[in-house]
PDB file of N, CA and C in Angstrom:
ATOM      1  N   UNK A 464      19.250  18.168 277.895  1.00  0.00           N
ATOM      2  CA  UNK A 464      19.686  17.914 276.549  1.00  0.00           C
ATOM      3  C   UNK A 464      20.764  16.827 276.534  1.00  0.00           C
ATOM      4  N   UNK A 465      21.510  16.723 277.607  1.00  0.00           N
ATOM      5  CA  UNK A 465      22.529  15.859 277.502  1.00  0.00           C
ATOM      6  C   UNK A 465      22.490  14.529 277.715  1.00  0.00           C
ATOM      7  N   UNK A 466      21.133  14.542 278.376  1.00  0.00           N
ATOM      8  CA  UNK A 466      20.547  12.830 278.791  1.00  0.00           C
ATOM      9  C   UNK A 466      19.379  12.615 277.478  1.00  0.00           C
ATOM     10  N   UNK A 467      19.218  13.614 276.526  1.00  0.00           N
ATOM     11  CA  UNK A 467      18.334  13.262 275.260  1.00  0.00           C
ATOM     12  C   UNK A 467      18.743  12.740 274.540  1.00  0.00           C
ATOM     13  N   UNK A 468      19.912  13.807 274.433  1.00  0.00           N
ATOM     14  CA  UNK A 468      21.320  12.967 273.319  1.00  0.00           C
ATOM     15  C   UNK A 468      21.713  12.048 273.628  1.00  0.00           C
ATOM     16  N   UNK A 469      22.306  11.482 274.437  1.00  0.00           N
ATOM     17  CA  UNK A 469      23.109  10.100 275.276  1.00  0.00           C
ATOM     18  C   UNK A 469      21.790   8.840 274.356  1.00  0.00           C
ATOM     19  N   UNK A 470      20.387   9.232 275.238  1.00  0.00           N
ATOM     20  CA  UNK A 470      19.666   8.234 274.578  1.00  0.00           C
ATOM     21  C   UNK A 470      18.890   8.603 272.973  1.00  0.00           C
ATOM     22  N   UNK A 471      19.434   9.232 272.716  1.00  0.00           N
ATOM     23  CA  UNK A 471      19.199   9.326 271.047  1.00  0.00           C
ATOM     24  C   UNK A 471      20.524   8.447 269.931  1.00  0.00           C
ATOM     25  N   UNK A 472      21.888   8.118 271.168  1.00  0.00           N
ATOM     26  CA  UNK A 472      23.279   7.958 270.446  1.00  0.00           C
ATOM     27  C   UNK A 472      22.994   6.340 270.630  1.00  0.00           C
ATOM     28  N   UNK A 473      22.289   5.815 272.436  1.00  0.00           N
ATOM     29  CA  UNK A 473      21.718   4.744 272.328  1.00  0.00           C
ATOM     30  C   UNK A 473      20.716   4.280 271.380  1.00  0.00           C
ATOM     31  N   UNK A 474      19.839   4.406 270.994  1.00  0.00           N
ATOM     32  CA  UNK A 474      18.653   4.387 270.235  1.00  0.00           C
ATOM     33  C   UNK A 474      19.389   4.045 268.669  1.00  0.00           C
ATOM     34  N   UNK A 475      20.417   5.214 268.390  1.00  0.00           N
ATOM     35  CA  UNK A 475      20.851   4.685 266.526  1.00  0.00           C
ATOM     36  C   UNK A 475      21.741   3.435 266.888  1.00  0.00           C
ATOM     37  N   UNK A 476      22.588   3.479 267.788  1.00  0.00           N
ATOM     38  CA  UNK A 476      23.588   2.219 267.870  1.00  0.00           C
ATOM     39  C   UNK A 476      22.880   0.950 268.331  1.00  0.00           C
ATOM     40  N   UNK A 477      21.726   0.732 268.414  1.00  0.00           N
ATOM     41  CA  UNK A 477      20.752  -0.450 268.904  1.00  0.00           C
ATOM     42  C   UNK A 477      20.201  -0.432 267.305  1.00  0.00           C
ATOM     43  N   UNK A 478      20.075   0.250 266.739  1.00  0.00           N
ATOM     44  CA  UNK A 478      19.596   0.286 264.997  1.00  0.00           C
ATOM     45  C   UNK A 478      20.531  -0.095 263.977  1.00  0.00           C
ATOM     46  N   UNK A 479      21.434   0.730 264.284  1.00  0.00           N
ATOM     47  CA  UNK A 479      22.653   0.134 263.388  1.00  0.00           C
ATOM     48  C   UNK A 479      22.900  -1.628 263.860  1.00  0.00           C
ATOM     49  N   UNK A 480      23.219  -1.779 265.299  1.00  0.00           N
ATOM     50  CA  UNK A 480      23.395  -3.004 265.197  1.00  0.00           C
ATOM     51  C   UNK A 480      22.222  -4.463 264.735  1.00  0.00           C
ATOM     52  N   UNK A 481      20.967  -3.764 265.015  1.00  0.00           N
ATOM     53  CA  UNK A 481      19.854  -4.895 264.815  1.00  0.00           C
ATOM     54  C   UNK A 481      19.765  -4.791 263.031  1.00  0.00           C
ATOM     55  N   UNK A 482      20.200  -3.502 262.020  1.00  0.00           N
ATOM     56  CA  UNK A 482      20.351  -3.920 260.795  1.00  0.00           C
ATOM     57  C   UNK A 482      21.632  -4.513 260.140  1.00  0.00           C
ATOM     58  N   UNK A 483      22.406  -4.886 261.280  1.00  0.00           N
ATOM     59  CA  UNK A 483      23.316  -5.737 260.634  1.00  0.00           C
ATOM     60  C   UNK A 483      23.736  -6.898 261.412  1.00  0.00           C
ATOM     61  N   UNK A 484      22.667  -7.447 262.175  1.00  0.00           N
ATOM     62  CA  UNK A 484      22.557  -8.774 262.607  1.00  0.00           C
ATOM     63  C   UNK A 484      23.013  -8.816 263.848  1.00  0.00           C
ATOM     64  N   UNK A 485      22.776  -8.070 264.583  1.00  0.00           N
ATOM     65  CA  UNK A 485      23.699  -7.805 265.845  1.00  0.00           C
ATOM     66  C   UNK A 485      22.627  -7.393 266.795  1.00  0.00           C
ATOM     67  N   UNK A 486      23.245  -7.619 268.194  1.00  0.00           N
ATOM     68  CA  UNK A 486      22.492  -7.729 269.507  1.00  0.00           C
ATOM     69  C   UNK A 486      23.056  -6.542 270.463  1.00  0.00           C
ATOM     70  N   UNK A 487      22.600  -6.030 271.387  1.00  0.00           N
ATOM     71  CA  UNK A 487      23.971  -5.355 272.122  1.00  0.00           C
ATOM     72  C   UNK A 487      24.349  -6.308 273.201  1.00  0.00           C
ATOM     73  N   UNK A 488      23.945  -7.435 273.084  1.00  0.00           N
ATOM     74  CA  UNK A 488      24.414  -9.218 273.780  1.00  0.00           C
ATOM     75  C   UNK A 488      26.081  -9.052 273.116  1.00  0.00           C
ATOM     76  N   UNK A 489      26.247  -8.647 271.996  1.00  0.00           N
ATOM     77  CA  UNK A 489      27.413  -8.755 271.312  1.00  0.00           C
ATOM     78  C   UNK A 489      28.729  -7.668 271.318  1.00  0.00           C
ATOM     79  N   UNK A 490      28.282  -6.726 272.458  1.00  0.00           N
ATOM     80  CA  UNK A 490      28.904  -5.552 272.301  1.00  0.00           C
ATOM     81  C   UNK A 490      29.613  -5.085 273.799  1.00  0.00           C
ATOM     82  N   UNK A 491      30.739  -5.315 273.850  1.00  0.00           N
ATOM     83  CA  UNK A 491      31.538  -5.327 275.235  1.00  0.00           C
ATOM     84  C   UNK A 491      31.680  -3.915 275.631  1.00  0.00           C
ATOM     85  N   UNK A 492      32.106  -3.029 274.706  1.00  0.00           N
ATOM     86  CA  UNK A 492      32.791  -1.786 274.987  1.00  0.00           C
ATOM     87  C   UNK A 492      32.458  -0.903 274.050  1.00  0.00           C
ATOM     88  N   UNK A 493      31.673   0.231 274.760  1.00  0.00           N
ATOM     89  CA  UNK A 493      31.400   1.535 273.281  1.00  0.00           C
ATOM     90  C   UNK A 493      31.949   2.279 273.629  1.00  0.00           C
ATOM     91  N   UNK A 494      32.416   3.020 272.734  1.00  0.00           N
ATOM     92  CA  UNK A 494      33.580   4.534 272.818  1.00  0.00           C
ATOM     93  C   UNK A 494      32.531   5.494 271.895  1.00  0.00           C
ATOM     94  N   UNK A 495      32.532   6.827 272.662  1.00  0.00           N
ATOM     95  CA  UNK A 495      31.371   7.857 272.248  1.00  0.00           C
ATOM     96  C   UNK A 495      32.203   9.087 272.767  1.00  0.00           C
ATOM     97  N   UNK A 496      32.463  10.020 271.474  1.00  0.00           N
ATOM     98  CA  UNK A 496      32.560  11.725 272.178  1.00  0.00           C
ATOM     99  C   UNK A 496      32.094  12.107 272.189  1.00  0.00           C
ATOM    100  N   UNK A 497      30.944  11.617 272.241  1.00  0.00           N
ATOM    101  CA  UNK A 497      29.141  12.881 272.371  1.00  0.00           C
ATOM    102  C   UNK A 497      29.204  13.787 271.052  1.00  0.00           C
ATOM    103  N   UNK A 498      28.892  14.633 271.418  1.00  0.00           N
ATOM    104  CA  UNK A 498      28.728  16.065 270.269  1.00  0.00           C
ATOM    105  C   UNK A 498      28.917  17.154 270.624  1.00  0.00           C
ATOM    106  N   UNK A 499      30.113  17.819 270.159  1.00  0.00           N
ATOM    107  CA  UNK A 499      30.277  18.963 270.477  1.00  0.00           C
ATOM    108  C   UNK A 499      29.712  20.192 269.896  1.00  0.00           C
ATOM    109  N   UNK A 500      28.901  21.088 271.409  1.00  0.00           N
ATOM    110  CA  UNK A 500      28.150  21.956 271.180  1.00  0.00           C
ATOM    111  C   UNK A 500      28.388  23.284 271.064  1.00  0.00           C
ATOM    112  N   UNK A 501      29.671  23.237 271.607  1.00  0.00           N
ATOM    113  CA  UNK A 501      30.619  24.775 272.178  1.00  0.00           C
ATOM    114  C   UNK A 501      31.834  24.554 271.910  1.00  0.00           C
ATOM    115  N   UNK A 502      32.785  25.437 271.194  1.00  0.00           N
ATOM    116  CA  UNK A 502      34.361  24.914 271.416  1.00  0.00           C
ATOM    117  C   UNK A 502      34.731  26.324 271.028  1.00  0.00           C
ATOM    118  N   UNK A 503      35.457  26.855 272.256  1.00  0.00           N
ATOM    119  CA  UNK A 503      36.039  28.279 272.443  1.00  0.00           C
ATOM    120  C   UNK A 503      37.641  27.763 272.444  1.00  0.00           C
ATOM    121  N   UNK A 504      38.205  28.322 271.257  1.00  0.00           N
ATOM    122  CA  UNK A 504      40.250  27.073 271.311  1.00  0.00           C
ATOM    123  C   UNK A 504      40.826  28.438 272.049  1.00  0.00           C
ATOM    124  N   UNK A 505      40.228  29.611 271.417  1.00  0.00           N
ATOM    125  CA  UNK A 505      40.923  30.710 272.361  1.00  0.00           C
ATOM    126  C   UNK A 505      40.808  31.628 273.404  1.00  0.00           C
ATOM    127  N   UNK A 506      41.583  32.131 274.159  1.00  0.00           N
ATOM    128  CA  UNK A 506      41.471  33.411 274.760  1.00  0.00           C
ATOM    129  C   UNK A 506      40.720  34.663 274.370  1.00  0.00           C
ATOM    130  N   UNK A 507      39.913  35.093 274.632  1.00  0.00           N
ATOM    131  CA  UNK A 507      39.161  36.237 273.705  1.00  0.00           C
ATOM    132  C   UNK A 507      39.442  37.506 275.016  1.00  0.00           C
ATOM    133  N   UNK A 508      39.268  36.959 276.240  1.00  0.00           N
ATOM    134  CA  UNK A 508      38.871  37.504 277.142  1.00  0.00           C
ATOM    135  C   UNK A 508      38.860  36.719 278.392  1.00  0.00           C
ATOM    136  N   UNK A 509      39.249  37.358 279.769  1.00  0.00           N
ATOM    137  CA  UNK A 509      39.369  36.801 280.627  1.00  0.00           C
ATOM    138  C   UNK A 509      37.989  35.835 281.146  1.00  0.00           C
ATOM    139  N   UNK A 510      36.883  36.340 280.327  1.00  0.00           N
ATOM    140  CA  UNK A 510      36.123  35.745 280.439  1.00  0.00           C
ATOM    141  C   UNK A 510      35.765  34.594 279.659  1.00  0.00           C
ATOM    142  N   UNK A 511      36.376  34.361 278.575  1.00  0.00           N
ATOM    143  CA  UNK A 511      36.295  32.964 277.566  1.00  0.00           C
ATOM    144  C   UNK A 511      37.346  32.713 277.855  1.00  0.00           C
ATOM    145  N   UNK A 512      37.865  31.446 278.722  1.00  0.00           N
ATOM    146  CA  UNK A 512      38.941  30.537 278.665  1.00  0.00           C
ATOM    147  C   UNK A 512      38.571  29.592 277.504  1.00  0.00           C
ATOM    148  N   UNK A 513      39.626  28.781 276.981  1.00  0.00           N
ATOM    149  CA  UNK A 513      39.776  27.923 276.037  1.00  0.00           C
ATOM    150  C   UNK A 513      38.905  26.723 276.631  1.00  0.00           C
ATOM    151  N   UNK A 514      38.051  26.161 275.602  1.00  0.00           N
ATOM    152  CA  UNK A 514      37.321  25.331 276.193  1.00  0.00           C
ATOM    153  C   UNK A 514      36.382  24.522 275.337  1.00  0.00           C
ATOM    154  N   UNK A 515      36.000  23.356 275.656  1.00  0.00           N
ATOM    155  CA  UNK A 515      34.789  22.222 274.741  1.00  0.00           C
ATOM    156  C   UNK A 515      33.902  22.147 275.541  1.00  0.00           C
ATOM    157  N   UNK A 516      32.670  21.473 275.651  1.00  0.00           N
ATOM    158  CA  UNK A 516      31.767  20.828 275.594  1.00  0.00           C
ATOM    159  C   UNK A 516      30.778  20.450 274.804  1.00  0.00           C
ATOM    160  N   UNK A 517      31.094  18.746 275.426  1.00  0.00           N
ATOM    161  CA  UNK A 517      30.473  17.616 274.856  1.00  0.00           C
ATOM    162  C   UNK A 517      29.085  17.113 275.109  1.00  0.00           C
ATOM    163  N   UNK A 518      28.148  16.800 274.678  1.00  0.00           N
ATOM    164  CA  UNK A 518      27.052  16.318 275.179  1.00  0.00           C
ATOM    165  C   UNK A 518      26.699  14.840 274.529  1.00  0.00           C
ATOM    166  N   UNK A 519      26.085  14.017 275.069  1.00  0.00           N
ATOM    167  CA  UNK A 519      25.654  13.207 274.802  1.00  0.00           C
ATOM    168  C   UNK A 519      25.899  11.634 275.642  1.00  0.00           C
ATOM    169  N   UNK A 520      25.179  11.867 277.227  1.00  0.00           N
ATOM    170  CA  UNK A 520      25.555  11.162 278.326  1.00  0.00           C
ATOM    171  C   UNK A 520      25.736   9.728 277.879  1.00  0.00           C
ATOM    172  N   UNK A 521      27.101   9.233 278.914  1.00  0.00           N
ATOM    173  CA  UNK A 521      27.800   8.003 278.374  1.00  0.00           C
ATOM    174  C   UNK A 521      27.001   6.797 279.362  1.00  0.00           C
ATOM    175  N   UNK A 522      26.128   7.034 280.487  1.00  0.00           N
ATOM    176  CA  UNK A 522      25.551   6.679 281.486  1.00  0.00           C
ATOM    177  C   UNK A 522      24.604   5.982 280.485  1.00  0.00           C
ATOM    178  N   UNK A 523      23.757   6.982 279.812  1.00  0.00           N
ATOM    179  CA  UNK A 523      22.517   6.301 279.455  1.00  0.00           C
ATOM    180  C   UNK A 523      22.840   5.778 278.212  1.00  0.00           C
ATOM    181  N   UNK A 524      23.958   5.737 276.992  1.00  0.00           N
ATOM    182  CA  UNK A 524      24.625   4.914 276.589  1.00  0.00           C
ATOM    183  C   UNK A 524      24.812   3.237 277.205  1.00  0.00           C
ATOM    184  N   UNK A 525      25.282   3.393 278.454  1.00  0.00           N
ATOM    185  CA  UNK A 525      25.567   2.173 279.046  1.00  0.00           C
ATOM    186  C   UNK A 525      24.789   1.269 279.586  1.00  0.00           C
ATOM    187  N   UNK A 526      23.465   1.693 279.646  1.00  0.00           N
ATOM    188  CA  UNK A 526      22.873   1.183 280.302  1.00  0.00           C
ATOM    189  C   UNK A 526      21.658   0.353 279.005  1.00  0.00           C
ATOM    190  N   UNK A 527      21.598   1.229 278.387  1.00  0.00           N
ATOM    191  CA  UNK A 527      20.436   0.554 276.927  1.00  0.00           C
ATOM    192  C   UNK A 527      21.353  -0.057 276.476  1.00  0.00           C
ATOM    193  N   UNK A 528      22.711  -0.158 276.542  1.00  0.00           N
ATOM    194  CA  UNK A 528      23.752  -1.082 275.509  1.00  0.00           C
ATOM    195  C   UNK A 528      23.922  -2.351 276.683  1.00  0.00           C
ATOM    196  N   UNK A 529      23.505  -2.106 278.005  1.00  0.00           N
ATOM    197  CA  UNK A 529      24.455  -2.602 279.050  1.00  0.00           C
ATOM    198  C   UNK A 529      25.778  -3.478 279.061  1.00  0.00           C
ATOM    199  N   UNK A 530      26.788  -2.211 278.833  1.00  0.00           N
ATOM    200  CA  UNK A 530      27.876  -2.401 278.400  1.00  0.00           C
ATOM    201  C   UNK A 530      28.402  -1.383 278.946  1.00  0.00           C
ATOM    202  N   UNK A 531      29.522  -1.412 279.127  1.00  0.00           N
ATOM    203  CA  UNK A 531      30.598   0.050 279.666  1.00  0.00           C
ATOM    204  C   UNK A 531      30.681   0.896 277.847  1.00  0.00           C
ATOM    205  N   UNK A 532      30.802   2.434 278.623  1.00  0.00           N
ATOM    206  CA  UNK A 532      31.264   3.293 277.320  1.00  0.00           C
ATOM    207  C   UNK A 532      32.372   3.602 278.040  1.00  0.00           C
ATOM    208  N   UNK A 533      33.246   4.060 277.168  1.00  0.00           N
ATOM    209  CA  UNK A 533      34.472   5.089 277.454  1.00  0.00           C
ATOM    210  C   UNK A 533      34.035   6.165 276.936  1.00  0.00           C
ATOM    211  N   UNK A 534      34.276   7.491 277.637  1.00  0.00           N
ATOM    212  CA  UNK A 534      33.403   9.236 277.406  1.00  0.00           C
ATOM    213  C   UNK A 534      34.348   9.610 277.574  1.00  0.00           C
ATOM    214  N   UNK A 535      35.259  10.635 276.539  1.00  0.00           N
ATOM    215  CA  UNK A 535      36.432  11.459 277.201  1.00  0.00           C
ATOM    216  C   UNK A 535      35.511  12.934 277.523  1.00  0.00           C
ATOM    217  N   UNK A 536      35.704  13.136 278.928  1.00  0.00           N
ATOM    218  CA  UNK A 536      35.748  14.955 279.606  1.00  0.00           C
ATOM    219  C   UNK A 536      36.607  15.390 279.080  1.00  0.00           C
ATOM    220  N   UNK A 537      36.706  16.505 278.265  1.00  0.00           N
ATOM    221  CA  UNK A 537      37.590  17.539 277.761  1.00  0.00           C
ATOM    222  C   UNK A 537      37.381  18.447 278.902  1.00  0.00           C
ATOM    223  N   UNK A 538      38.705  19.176 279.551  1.00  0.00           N
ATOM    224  CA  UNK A 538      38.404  20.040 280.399  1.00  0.00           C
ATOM    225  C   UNK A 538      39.697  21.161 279.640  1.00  0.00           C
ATOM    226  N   UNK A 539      39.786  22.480 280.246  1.00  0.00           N
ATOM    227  CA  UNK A 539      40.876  23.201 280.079  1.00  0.00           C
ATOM    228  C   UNK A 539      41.333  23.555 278.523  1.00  0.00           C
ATOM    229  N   UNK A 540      40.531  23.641 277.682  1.00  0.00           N
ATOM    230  CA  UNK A 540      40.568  23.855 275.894  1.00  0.00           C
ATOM    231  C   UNK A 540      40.576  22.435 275.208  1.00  0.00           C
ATOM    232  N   UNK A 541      40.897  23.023 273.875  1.00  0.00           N
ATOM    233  CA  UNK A 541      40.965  21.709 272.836  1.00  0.00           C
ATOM    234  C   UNK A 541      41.260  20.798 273.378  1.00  0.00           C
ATOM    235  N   UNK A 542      40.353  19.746 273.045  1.00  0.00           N
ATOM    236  CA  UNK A 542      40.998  18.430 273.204  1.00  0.00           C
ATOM    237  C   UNK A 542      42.280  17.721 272.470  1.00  0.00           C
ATOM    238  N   UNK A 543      43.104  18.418 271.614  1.00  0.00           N
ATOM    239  CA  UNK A 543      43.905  18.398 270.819  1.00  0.00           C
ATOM    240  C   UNK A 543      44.853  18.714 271.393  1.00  0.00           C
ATOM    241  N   UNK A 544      45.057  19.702 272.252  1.00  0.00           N
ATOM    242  CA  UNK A 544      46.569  20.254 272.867  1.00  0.00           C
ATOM    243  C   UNK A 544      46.680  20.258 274.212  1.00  0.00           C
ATOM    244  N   UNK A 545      45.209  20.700 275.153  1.00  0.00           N
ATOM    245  CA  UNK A 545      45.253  20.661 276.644  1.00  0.00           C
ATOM    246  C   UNK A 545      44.835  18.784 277.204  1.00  0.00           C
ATOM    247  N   UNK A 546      45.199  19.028 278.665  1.00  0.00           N
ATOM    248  CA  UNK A 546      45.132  17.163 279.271  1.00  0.00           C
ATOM    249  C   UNK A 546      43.381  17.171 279.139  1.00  0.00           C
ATOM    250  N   UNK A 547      43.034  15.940 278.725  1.00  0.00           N
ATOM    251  CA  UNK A 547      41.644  15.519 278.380  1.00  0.00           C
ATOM    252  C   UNK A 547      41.623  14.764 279.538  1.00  0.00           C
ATOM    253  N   UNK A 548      40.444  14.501 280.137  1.00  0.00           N
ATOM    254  CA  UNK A 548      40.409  13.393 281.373  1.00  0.00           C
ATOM    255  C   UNK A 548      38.932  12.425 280.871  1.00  0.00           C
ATOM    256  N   UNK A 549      39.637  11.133 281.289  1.00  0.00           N
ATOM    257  CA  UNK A 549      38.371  10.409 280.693  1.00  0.00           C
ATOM    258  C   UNK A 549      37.301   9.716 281.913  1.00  0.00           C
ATOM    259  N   UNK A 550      36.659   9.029 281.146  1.00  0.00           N
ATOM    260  CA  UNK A 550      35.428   8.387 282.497  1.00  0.00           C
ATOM    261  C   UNK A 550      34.978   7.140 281.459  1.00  0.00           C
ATOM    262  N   UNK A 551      34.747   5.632 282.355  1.00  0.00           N
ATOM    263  CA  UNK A 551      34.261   4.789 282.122  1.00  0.00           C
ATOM    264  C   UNK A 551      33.018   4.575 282.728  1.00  0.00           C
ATOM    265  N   UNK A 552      32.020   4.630 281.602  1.00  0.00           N
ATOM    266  CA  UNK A 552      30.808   4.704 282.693  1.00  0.00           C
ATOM    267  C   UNK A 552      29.998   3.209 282.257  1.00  0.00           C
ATOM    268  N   UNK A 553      30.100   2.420 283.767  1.00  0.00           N
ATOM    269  CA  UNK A 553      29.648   1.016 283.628  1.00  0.00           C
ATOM    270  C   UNK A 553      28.308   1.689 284.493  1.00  0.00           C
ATOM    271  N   UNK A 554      28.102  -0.200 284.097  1.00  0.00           N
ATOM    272  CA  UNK A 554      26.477  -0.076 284.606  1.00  0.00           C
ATOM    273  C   UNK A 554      26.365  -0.861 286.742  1.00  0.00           C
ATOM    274  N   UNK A 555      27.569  -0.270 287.203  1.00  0.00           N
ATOM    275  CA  UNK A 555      27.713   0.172 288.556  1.00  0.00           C
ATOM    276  C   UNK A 555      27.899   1.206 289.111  1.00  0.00           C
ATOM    277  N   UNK A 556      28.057   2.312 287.820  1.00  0.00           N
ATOM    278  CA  UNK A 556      28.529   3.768 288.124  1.00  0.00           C
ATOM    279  C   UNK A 556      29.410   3.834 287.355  1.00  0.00           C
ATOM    280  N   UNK A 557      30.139   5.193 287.810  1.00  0.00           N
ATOM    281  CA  UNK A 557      31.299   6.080 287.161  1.00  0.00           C
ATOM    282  C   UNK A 557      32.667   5.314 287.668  1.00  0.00           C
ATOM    283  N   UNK A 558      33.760   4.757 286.572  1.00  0.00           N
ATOM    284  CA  UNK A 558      34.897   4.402 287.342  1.00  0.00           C
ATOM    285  C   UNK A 558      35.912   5.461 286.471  1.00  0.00           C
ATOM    286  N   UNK A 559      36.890   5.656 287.361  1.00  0.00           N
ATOM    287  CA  UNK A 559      38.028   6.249 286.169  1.00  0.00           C
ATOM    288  C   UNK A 559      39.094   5.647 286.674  1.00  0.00           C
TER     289      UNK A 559
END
């Protein structure tokens, strides 16, 4: 699901840009938080830690745009209050 989405987020942003005159020749840098599918903000139980996930791979973003995305990993709860860690995903791999 997460490599469907990624190229479903590629697919509208190659649409949006070809209906408004645009190439992804023209497009240096995409920033994408995927879609969040899960977001537990609290403690319920030792078994639900606080937590997100995102879907919608920044890889296959980068590669139909061939362009780097910036993808923030939310790890450890909300992305609002706990450290978020990010990933640049070019079309040589993963850099952070």
């Amino acid at each position: 699901m997460n490599v469907i989405i990624g190229k479903q987020f590629a697919a509208a942003a190659l649409q949006v840009l070809e209906a408004h005159g645009y190439s992804a020749d023209d497009v240096v840098l995409v920033g994408s938080h995927g879609q969040t599918v899960w977001h537990q903000p609290l403690r319920e139980s030792d078994l639900l830690i606080p937590s997100t996930l995102q879907i919608g791979e920044g890889s296959e973003i980068a590669a139909a745009l061939n362009c780097p995305v910036a993808f923030p990993r939310c790890r450890h709860g909300s992305r609002w209050t706990r450290r978020t860690t990010g990933a640049l995903y070019g079309l040589g791999g993963v850099q952070r």
